[in-house]
Coordinates of C-alpha atoms and ligand atoms in Angstrom, one line a residue:
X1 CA 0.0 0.0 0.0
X2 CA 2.8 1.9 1.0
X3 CA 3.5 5.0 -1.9
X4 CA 6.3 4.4 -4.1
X5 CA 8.4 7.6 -5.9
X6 CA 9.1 6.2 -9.1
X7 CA 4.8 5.7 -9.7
X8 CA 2.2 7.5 -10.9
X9 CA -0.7 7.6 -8.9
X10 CA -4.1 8.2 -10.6
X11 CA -7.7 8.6 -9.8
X12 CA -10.2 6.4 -8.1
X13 CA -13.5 6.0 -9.4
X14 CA -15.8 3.8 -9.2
X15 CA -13.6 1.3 -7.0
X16 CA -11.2 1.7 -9.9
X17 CA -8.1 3.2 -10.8
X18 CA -8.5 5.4 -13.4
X19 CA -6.0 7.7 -15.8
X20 CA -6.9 11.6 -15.5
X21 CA -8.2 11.9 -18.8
X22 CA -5.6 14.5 -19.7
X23 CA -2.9 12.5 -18.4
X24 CA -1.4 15.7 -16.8
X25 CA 0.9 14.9 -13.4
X26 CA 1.9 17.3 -10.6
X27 CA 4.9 15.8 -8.5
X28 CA 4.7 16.3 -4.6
X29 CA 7.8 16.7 -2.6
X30 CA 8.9 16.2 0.5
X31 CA 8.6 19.9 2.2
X32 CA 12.0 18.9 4.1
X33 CA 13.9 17.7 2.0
X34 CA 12.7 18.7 -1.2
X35 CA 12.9 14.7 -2.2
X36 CA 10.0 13.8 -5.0
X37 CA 7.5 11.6 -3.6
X38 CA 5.3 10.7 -6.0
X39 CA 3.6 11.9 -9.5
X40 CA -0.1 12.4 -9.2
X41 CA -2.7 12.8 -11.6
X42 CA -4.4 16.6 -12.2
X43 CA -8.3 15.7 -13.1
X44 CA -10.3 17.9 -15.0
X45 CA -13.6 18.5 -15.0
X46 CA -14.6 15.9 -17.1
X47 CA -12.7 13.5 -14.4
X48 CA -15.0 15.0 -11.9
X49 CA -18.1 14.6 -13.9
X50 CA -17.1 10.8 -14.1
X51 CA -16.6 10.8 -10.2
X52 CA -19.5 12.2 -9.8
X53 CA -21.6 10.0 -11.7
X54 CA -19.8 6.6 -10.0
X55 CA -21.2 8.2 -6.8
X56 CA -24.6 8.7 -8.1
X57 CA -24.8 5.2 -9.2
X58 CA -23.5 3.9 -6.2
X59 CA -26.0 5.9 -4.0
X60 CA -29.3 4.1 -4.6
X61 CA -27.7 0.5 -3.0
X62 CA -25.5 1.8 0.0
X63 CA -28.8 4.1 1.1
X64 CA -30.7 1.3 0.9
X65 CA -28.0 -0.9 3.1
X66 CA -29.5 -2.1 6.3
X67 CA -27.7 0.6 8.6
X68 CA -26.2 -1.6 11.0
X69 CA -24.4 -3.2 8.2
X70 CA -23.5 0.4 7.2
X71 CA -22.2 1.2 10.1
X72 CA -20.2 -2.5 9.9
X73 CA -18.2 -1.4 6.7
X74 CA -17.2 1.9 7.8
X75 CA -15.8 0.4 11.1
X76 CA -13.9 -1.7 9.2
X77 CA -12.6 1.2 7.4
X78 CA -11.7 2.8 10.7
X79 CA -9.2 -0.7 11.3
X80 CA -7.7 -0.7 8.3
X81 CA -6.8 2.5 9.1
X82 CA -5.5 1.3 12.5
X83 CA -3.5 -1.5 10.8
X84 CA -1.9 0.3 8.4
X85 CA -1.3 3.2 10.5
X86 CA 2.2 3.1 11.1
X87 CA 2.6 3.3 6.9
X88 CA 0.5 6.1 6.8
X89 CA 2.3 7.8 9.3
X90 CA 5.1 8.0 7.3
X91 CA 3.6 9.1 4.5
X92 CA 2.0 11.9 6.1
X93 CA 4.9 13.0 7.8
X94 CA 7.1 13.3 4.2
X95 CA 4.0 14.7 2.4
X96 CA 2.8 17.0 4.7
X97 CA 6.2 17.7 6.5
X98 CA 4.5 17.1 10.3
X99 CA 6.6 15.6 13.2
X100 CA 6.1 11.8 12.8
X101 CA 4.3 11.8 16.3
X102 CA 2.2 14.0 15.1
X103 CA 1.4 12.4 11.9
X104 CA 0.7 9.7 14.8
X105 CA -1.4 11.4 16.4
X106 CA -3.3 12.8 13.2
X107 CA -3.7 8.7 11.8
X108 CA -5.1 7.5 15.1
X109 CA -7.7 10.1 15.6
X110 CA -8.8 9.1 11.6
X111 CA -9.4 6.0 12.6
X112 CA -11.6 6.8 15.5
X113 CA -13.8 9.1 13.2
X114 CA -14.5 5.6 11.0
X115 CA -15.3 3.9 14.8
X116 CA -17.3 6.8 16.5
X117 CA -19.4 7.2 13.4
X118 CA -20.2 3.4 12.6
X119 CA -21.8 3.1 16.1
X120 CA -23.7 6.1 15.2
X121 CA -25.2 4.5 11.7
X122 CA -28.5 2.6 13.4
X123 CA -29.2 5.5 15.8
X124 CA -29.8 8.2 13.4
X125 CA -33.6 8.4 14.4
X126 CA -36.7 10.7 13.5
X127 CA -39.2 11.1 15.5
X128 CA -43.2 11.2 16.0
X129 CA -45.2 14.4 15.9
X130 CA -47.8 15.1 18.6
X131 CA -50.8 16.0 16.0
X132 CA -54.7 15.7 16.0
X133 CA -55.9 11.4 17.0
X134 CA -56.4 11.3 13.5
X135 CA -53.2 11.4 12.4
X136 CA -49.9 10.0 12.5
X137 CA -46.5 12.2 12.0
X138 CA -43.1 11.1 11.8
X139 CA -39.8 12.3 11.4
X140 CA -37.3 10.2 8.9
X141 CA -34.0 11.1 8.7
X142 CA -32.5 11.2 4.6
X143 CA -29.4 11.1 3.2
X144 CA -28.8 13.9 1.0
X145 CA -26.9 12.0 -2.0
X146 CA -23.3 13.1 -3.3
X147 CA -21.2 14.6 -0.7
X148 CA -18.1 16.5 -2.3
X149 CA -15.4 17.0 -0.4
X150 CA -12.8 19.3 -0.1
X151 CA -9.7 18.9 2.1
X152 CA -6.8 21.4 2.6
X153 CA -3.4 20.2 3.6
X154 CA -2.5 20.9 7.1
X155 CA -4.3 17.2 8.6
X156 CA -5.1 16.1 5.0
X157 CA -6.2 12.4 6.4
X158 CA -7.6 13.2 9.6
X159 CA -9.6 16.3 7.7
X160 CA -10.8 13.3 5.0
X161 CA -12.3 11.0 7.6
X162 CA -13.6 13.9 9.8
X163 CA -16.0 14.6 6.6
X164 CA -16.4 11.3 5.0
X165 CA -16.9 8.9 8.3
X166 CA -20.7 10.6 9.0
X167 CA -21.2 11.2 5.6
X168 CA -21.2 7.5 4.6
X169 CA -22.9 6.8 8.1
X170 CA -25.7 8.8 6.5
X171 CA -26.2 6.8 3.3
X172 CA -24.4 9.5 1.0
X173 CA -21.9 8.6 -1.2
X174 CA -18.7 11.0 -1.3
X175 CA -16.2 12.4 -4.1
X176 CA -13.7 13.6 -2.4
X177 CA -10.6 16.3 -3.4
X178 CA -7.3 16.5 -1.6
X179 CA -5.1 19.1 -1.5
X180 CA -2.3 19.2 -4.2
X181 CA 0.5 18.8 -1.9
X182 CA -0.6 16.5 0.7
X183 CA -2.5 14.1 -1.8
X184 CA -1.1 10.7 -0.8
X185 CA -2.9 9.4 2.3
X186 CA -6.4 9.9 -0.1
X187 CA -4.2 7.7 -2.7
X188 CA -3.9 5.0 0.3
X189 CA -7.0 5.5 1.4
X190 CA -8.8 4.4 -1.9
X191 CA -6.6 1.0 -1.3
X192 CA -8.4 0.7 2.5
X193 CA -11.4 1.0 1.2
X194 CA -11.0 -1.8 -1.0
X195 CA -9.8 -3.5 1.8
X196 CA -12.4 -2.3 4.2
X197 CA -14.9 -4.0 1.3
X198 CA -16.2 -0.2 0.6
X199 CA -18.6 -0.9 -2.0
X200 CA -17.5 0.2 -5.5
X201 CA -18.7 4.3 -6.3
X202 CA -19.1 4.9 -2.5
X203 CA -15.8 6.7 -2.1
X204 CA -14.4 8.3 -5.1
X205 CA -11.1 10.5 -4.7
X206 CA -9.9 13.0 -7.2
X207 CA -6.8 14.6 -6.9
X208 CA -5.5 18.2 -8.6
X209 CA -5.6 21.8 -7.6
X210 CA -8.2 24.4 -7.8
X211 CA -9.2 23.6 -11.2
X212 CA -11.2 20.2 -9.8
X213 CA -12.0 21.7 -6.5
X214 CA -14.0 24.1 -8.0
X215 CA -15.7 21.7 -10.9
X216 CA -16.5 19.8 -7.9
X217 CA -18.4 22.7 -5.9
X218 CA -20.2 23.7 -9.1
X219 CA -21.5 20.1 -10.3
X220 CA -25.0 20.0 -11.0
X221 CA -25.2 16.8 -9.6
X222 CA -23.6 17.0 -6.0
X223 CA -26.2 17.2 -3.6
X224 CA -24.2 18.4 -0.1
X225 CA -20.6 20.2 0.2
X226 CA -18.2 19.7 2.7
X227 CA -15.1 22.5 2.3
X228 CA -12.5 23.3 4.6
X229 CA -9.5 25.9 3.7
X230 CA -9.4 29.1 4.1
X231 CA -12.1 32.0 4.0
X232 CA -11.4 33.2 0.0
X233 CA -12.0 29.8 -1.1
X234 CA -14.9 29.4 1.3
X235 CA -16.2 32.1 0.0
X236 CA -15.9 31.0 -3.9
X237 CA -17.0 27.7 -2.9
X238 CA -20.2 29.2 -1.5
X239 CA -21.0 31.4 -4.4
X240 CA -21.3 28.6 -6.4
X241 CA -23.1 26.3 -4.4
X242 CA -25.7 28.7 -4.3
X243 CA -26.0 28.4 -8.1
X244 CA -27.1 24.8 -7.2
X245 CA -29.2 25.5 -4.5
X246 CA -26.4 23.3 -2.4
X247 CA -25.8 23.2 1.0
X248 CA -22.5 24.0 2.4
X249 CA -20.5 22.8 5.6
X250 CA -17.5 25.5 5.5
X251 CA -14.7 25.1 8.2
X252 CA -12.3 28.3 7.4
X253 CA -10.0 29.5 9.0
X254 CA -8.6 31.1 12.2
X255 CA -7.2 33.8 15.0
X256 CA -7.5 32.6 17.9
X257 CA -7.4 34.6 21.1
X258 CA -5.7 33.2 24.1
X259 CA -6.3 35.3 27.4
X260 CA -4.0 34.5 30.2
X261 CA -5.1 36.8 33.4
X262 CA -2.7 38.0 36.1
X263 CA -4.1 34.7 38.4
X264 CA -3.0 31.6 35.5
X265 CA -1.1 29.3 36.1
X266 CA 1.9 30.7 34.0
X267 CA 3.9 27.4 34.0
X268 CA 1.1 26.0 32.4
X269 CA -0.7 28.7 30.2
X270 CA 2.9 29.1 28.4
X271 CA 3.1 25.3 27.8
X272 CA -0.3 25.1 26.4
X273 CA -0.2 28.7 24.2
X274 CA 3.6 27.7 22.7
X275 CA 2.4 24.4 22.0
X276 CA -0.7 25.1 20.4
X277 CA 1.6 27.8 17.8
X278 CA 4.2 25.7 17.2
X279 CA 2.5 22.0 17.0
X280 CA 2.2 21.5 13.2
X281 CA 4.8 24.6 12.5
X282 CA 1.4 26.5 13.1
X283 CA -0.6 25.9 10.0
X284 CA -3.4 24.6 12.3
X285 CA -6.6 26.5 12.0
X286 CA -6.9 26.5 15.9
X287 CA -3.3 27.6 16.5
X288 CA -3.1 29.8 19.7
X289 CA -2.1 32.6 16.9
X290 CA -2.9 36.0 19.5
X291 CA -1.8 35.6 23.4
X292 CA -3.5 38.4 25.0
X293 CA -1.5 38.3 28.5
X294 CA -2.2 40.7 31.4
X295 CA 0.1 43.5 32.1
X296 CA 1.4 42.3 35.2
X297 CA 2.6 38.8 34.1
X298 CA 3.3 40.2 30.1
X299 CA 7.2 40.5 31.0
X300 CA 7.5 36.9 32.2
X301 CA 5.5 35.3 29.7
X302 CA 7.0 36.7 26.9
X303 CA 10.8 35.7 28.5
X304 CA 9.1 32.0 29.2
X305 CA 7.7 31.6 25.7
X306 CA 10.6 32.9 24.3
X307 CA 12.5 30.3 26.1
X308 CA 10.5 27.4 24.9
X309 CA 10.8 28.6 21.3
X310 CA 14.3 28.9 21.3
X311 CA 14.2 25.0 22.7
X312 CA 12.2 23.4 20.3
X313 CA 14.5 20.9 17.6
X314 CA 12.9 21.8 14.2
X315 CA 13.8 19.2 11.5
X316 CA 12.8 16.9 9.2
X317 CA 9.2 15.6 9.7
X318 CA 9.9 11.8 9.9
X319 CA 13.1 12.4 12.3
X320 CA 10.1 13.3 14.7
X321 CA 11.3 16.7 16.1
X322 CA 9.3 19.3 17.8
X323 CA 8.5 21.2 14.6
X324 CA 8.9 20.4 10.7
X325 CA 8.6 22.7 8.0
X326 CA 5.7 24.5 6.4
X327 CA 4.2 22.5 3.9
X328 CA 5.8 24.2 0.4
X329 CA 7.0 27.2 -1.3
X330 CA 4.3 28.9 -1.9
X331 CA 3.2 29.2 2.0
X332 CA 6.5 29.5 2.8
X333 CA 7.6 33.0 0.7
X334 CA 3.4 34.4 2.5
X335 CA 5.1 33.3 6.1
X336 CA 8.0 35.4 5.6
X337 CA 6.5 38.2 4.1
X338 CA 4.1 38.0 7.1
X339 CA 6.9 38.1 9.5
X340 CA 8.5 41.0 7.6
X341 CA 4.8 42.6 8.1
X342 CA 5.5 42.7 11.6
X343 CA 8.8 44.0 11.8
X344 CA 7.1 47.1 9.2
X345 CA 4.9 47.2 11.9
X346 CA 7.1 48.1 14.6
X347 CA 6.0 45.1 16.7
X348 CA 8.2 43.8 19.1
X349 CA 10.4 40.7 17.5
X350 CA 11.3 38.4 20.7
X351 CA 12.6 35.6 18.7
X352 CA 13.1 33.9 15.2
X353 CA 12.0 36.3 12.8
X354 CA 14.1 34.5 9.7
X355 CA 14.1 31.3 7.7
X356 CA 16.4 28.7 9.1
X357 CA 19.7 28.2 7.6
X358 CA 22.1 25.3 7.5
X359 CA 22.9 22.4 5.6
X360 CA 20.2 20.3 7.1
X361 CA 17.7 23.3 5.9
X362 CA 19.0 24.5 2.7
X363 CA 16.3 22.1 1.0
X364 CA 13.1 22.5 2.7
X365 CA 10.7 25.4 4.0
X366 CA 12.0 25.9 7.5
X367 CA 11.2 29.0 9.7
X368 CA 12.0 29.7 12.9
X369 CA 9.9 29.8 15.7
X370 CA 8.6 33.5 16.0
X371 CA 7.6 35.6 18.7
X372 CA 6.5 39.6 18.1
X373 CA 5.3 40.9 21.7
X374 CA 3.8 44.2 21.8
X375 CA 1.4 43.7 19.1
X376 CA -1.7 46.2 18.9
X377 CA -4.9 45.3 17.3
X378 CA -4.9 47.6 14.4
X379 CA -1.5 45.2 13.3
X380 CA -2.4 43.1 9.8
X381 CA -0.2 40.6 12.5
X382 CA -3.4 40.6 14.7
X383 CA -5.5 40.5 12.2
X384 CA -5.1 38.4 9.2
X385 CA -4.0 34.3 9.7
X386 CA -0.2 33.9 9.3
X387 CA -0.9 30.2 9.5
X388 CA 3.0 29.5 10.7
X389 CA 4.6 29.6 13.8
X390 CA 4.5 33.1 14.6
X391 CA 2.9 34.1 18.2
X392 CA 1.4 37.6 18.7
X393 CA 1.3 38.8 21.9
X394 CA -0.9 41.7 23.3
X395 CA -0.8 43.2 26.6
X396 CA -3.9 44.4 28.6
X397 CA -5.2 46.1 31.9
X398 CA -8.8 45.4 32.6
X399 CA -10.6 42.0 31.7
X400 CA -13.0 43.8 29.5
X401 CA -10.5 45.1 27.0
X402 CA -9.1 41.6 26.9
X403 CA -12.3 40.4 25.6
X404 CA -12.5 43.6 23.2
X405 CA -8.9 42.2 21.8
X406 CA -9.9 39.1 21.4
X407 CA -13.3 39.9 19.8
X408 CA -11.8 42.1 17.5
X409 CA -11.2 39.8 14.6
X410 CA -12.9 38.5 11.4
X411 CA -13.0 34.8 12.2
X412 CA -14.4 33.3 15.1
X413 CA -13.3 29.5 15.6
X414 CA -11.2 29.1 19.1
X415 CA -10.2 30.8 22.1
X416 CA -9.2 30.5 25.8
X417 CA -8.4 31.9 28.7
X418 CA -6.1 30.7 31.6
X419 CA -7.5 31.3 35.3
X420 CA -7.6 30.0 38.8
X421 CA -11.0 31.6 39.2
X422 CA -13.6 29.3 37.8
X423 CA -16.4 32.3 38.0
X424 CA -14.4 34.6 35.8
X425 CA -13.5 31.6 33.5
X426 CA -16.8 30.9 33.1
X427 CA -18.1 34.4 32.8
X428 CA -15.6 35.0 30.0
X429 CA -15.8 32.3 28.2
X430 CA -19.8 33.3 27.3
X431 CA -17.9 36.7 25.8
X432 CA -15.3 35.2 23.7
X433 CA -17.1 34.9 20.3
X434 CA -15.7 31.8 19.2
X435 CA -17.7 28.5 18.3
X436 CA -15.4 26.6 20.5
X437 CA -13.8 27.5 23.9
X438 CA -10.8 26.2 26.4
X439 CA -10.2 26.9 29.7
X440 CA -6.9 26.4 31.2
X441 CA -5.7 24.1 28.2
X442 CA -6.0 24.1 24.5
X443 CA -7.2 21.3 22.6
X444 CA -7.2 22.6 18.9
X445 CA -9.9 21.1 16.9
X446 CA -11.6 19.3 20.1
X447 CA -12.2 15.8 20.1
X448 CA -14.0 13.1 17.9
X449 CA -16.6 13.4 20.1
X450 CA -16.8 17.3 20.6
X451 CA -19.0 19.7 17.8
X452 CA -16.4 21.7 16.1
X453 CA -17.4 24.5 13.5
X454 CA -16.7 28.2 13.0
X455 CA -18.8 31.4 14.5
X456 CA -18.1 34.7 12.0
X457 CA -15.9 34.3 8.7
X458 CA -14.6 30.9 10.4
X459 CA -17.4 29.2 8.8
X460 CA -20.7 27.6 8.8
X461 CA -22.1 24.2 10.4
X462 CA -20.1 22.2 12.9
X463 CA -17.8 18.9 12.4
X464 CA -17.2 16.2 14.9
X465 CA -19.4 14.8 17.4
X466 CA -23.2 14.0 16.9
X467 CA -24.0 17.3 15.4
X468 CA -21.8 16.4 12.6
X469 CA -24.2 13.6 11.4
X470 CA -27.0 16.5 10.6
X471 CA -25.3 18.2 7.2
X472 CA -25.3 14.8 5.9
X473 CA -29.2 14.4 6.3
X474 CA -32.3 15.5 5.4
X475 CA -35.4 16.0 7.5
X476 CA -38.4 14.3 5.9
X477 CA -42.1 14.7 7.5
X478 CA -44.7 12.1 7.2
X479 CA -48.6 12.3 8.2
X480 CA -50.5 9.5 7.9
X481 CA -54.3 9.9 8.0
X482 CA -55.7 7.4 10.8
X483 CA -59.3 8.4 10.4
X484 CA -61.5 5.2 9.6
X485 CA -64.7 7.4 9.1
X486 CA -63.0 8.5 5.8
X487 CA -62.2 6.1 3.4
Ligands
NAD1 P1 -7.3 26.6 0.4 O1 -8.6 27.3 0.6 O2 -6.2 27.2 -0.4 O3 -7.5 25.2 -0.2 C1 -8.4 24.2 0.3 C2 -8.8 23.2 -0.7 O4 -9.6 23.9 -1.7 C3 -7.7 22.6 -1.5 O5 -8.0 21.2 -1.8 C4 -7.6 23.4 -2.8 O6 -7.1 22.7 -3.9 C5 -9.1 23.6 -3.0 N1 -9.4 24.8 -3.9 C6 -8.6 25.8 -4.2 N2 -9.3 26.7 -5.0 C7 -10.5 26.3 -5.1 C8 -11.7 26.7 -5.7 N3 -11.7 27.9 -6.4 N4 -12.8 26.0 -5.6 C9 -12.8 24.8 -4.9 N5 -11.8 24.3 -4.3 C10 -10.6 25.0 -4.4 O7 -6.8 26.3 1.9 P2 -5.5 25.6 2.3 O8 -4.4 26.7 2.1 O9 -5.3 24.3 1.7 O10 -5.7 25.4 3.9 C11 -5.4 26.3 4.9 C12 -6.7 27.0 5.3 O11 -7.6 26.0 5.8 C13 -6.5 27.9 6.5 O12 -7.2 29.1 6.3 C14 -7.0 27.1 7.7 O13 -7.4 27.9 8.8 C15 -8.2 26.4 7.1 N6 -8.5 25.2 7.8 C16 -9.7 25.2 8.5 C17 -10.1 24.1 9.3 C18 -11.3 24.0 10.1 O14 -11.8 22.9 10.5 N7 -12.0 25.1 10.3 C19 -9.2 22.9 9.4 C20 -8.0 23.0 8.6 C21 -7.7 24.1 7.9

């Protein structure tokens, strides 16, 4: 299963591998190393119509599975995933340039979407209607049809089965898109879910840039659209669903506030706010990106997360080190322009600041961890999504500003604050306007088991957890006329 360099890797359609049919490659790279990985196919549109259509055929027969049986396959799914995890580990750590244990971390946690959802596939119930003694009304819950799928590349296999696992649950049948640089756990995937006995049509995967990305989100034929990336392709994404009358699930992207108050526990709201910038050389949509740290504990912090950034071992991806690289050229010139943005700025540069240098670097897209302190709100720092490992910090007096701060933003996906006192926690947490909220840790996307979704530009409808089950169903009413006077 395991993805060779010297192949071409093609499209899978239908249960089939299939040739793009303009027989066009791109070749991904290692982001360390610059080492090619593998050639993959660009589809096209009509690749995507062809997709598409495998996915409508295949739709009538897995809706009309017994559920429990459903829920049977995609389990199976889930431990295939678990057996060949230590594979697709690997390749997610050279594709995507992650720390190995977090590639890990990433392959585990894409398993358990495959085993949370299959329990979930004979419990997706209606319910009855409390009408006149005449009637009868029920609730029945209905797949929509083809899901389409669109997956950036920061967690391109755990983002995959964080869509497709309820989807299937559901009865839908999915095409989904990877991103062009992280495209080869999708490739492996397609070979699980021949092993998982996936029948053929229920999964199809297309791989290219935005060309099929956005043939996908315009198809006539896709009934439900699930897109996360960031808030300009959201946005084009949306305006052509609604020329289809779609629905869309958007998960965009980020700026997280992270409030530390003159009572945290600094030890530990330093560990958690470096971590959660750093982890996945920031290009995490849930990255602590803005510490907004009270003035009376600003000094230390800053010298404490200074220190930790100036410890972390940055490498290459599969020697497992604390950071990797950013994931490829083009990211990598919009980092560095972003940290020149800051210095412009006039904001305080703690730490890194630079690209790394050194033989071990000269060949991939290595930056160094990056702390600007004194950042104000009015910054295009504090505002606008670096997506690398660059930490803002912002100092403040009273709690309200804090909350101003950490309002004061676009997007509204995570935040946190760090407290001893539970009241205040809890009071502030009911301010932050952010769809999902941490106190005194920070957990990044959540759990399997936790709803996960955007408030403001961050997005629309919510991943994970139960509540991801209902974009991938329909509501369908049914009265039934009980009165035996009429005939
Ligand atoms: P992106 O928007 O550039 O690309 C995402 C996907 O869309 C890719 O597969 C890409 O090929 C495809 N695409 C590009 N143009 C398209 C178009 N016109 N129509 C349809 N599809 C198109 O995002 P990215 O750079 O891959 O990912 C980073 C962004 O994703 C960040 O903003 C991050 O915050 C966000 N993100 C959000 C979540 C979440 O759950 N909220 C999770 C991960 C990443």
């Amino acid at each position: 299963m395991a993805i060779t360099t010297d192949e071409r890797y093609q499209l899978f359609i239908g249960g089939e591998t299939v040739r793009a049919s303009e027989d066009e490659y791109t070749t991904t790279r290692n982001p360390a190393t610059g080492e090619p990985l593998a050639q993959v196919a660009e589809a096209t549109a009509d690749d995507i119509d062809d997709a598409v259509a495998a996915a409508r055929s295949a739709f009538p027969a897995w809706r009309k599975r017994d559920p429990v049986e459903r829920g049977r396959i995609v389990r199976e799914l889930g431990a295939a995933i678990r057996e060949h995890a230590a594979t697709l580990a690997d390749t997610e750590s050279r594709d995507q340039g992650k720390p190995l244990s977090q590639a890990r971390d990433d392959i585990d946690q894409a398993a358990r979407f495959f085993e949370y959802y299959a329990g979930a596939a004979d419990k997706l119930e209606g319910e009855s209607v409390p009408l006149t003694r005449d009637k009868l009304d029920l609730t029945v819950r209905e797949p929509y049809g083809v899901s389409g799928q669109i997956i950036p590349w920061n967690f391109p296999l755990n983002l995959t089965a964080r869509g497709i696992a309820p989807a299937l649950v559901a009865g839908n049948t999915v095409v989904i898109k990877p991103a062009p640089t992280t495209p080869l756990t999708a490739l492996e995937l397609a070979d699980l879910c021949e092993e998982a006995g996936i029948p053929d049509g229920v999964v199809n995967i297309v791989t290219g840039g935005a060309a099929p990305g956005a043939a996908l989100s315009a198809h006539e034929d896709i009934d439900q659209l699930t897109f996360t990336g960031s808030v300009p392709t959201g946005e084009a994404v949306m305006k052509s669903a609604a020329e289809t009358i779609t629905p869309v699930t958007l998960e965009l992207g980020g700026k997280n506030p992270a409030i530390v108050m003159p009572d945290a526990n600094l030890d530990e709201a330093v560990e958690w706010i470096t971590d959660g910038i750093f982890t996945n050389c920031g290009q995490t949509c849930s990255a602590t990106d803005r510490a907004i740290v009270h003035e009376s504990v600003y000094e230390e912090f800053i010298e404490r997360a200074t220190e930790v950034a100036e410890s972390l071992r940055v490498g290459v991806g599969t020697d497992d080190p604390d950071m990797g690289p950013l994931n490829h050229a083009e990211h990598f010139v919009t980092v560095l322009d972003y940290i020149e943005v800051g210095k412009a700025e006039d904001a305080t540069l703690e730490t890194g600041g630079k690209e790394l240098t050194g033989e071990q670097y000269d060949d991939g897209y290595f930056v160094e961890p990056t702390i600007f302190s004194d950042v104000t709100t009015d910054m295009r720092i504090a505002q606008e999504e670096i997506f690398g490992p660059v930490l803002t910090v912002m100092p403040f007096s009273e709690r309200e500003e804090a909350i101003d701060i950490a309002n004061d933003v676009e997007f509204g996906l995570t935040g946190g604050v760090f407290t001893e006192n539970v009241k205040q926690a809890l009071s502030m947490v009911r301010d932050i306007e952010a769809a999902n909220v941490y106190v005194n840790e920070w957990r990044f996307g959540g759990s399997v088991e936790t709803p996960f979704g955007g408030m403001k530009k961050s997005g629309i409808g919510r991943e994970k957890g139960m509540e991801a089950v209902d974009s991938y169903l329909e509501t369908k009413n049914i009265c039934i006329n009980l009165d035996e006077e009429r005939s």
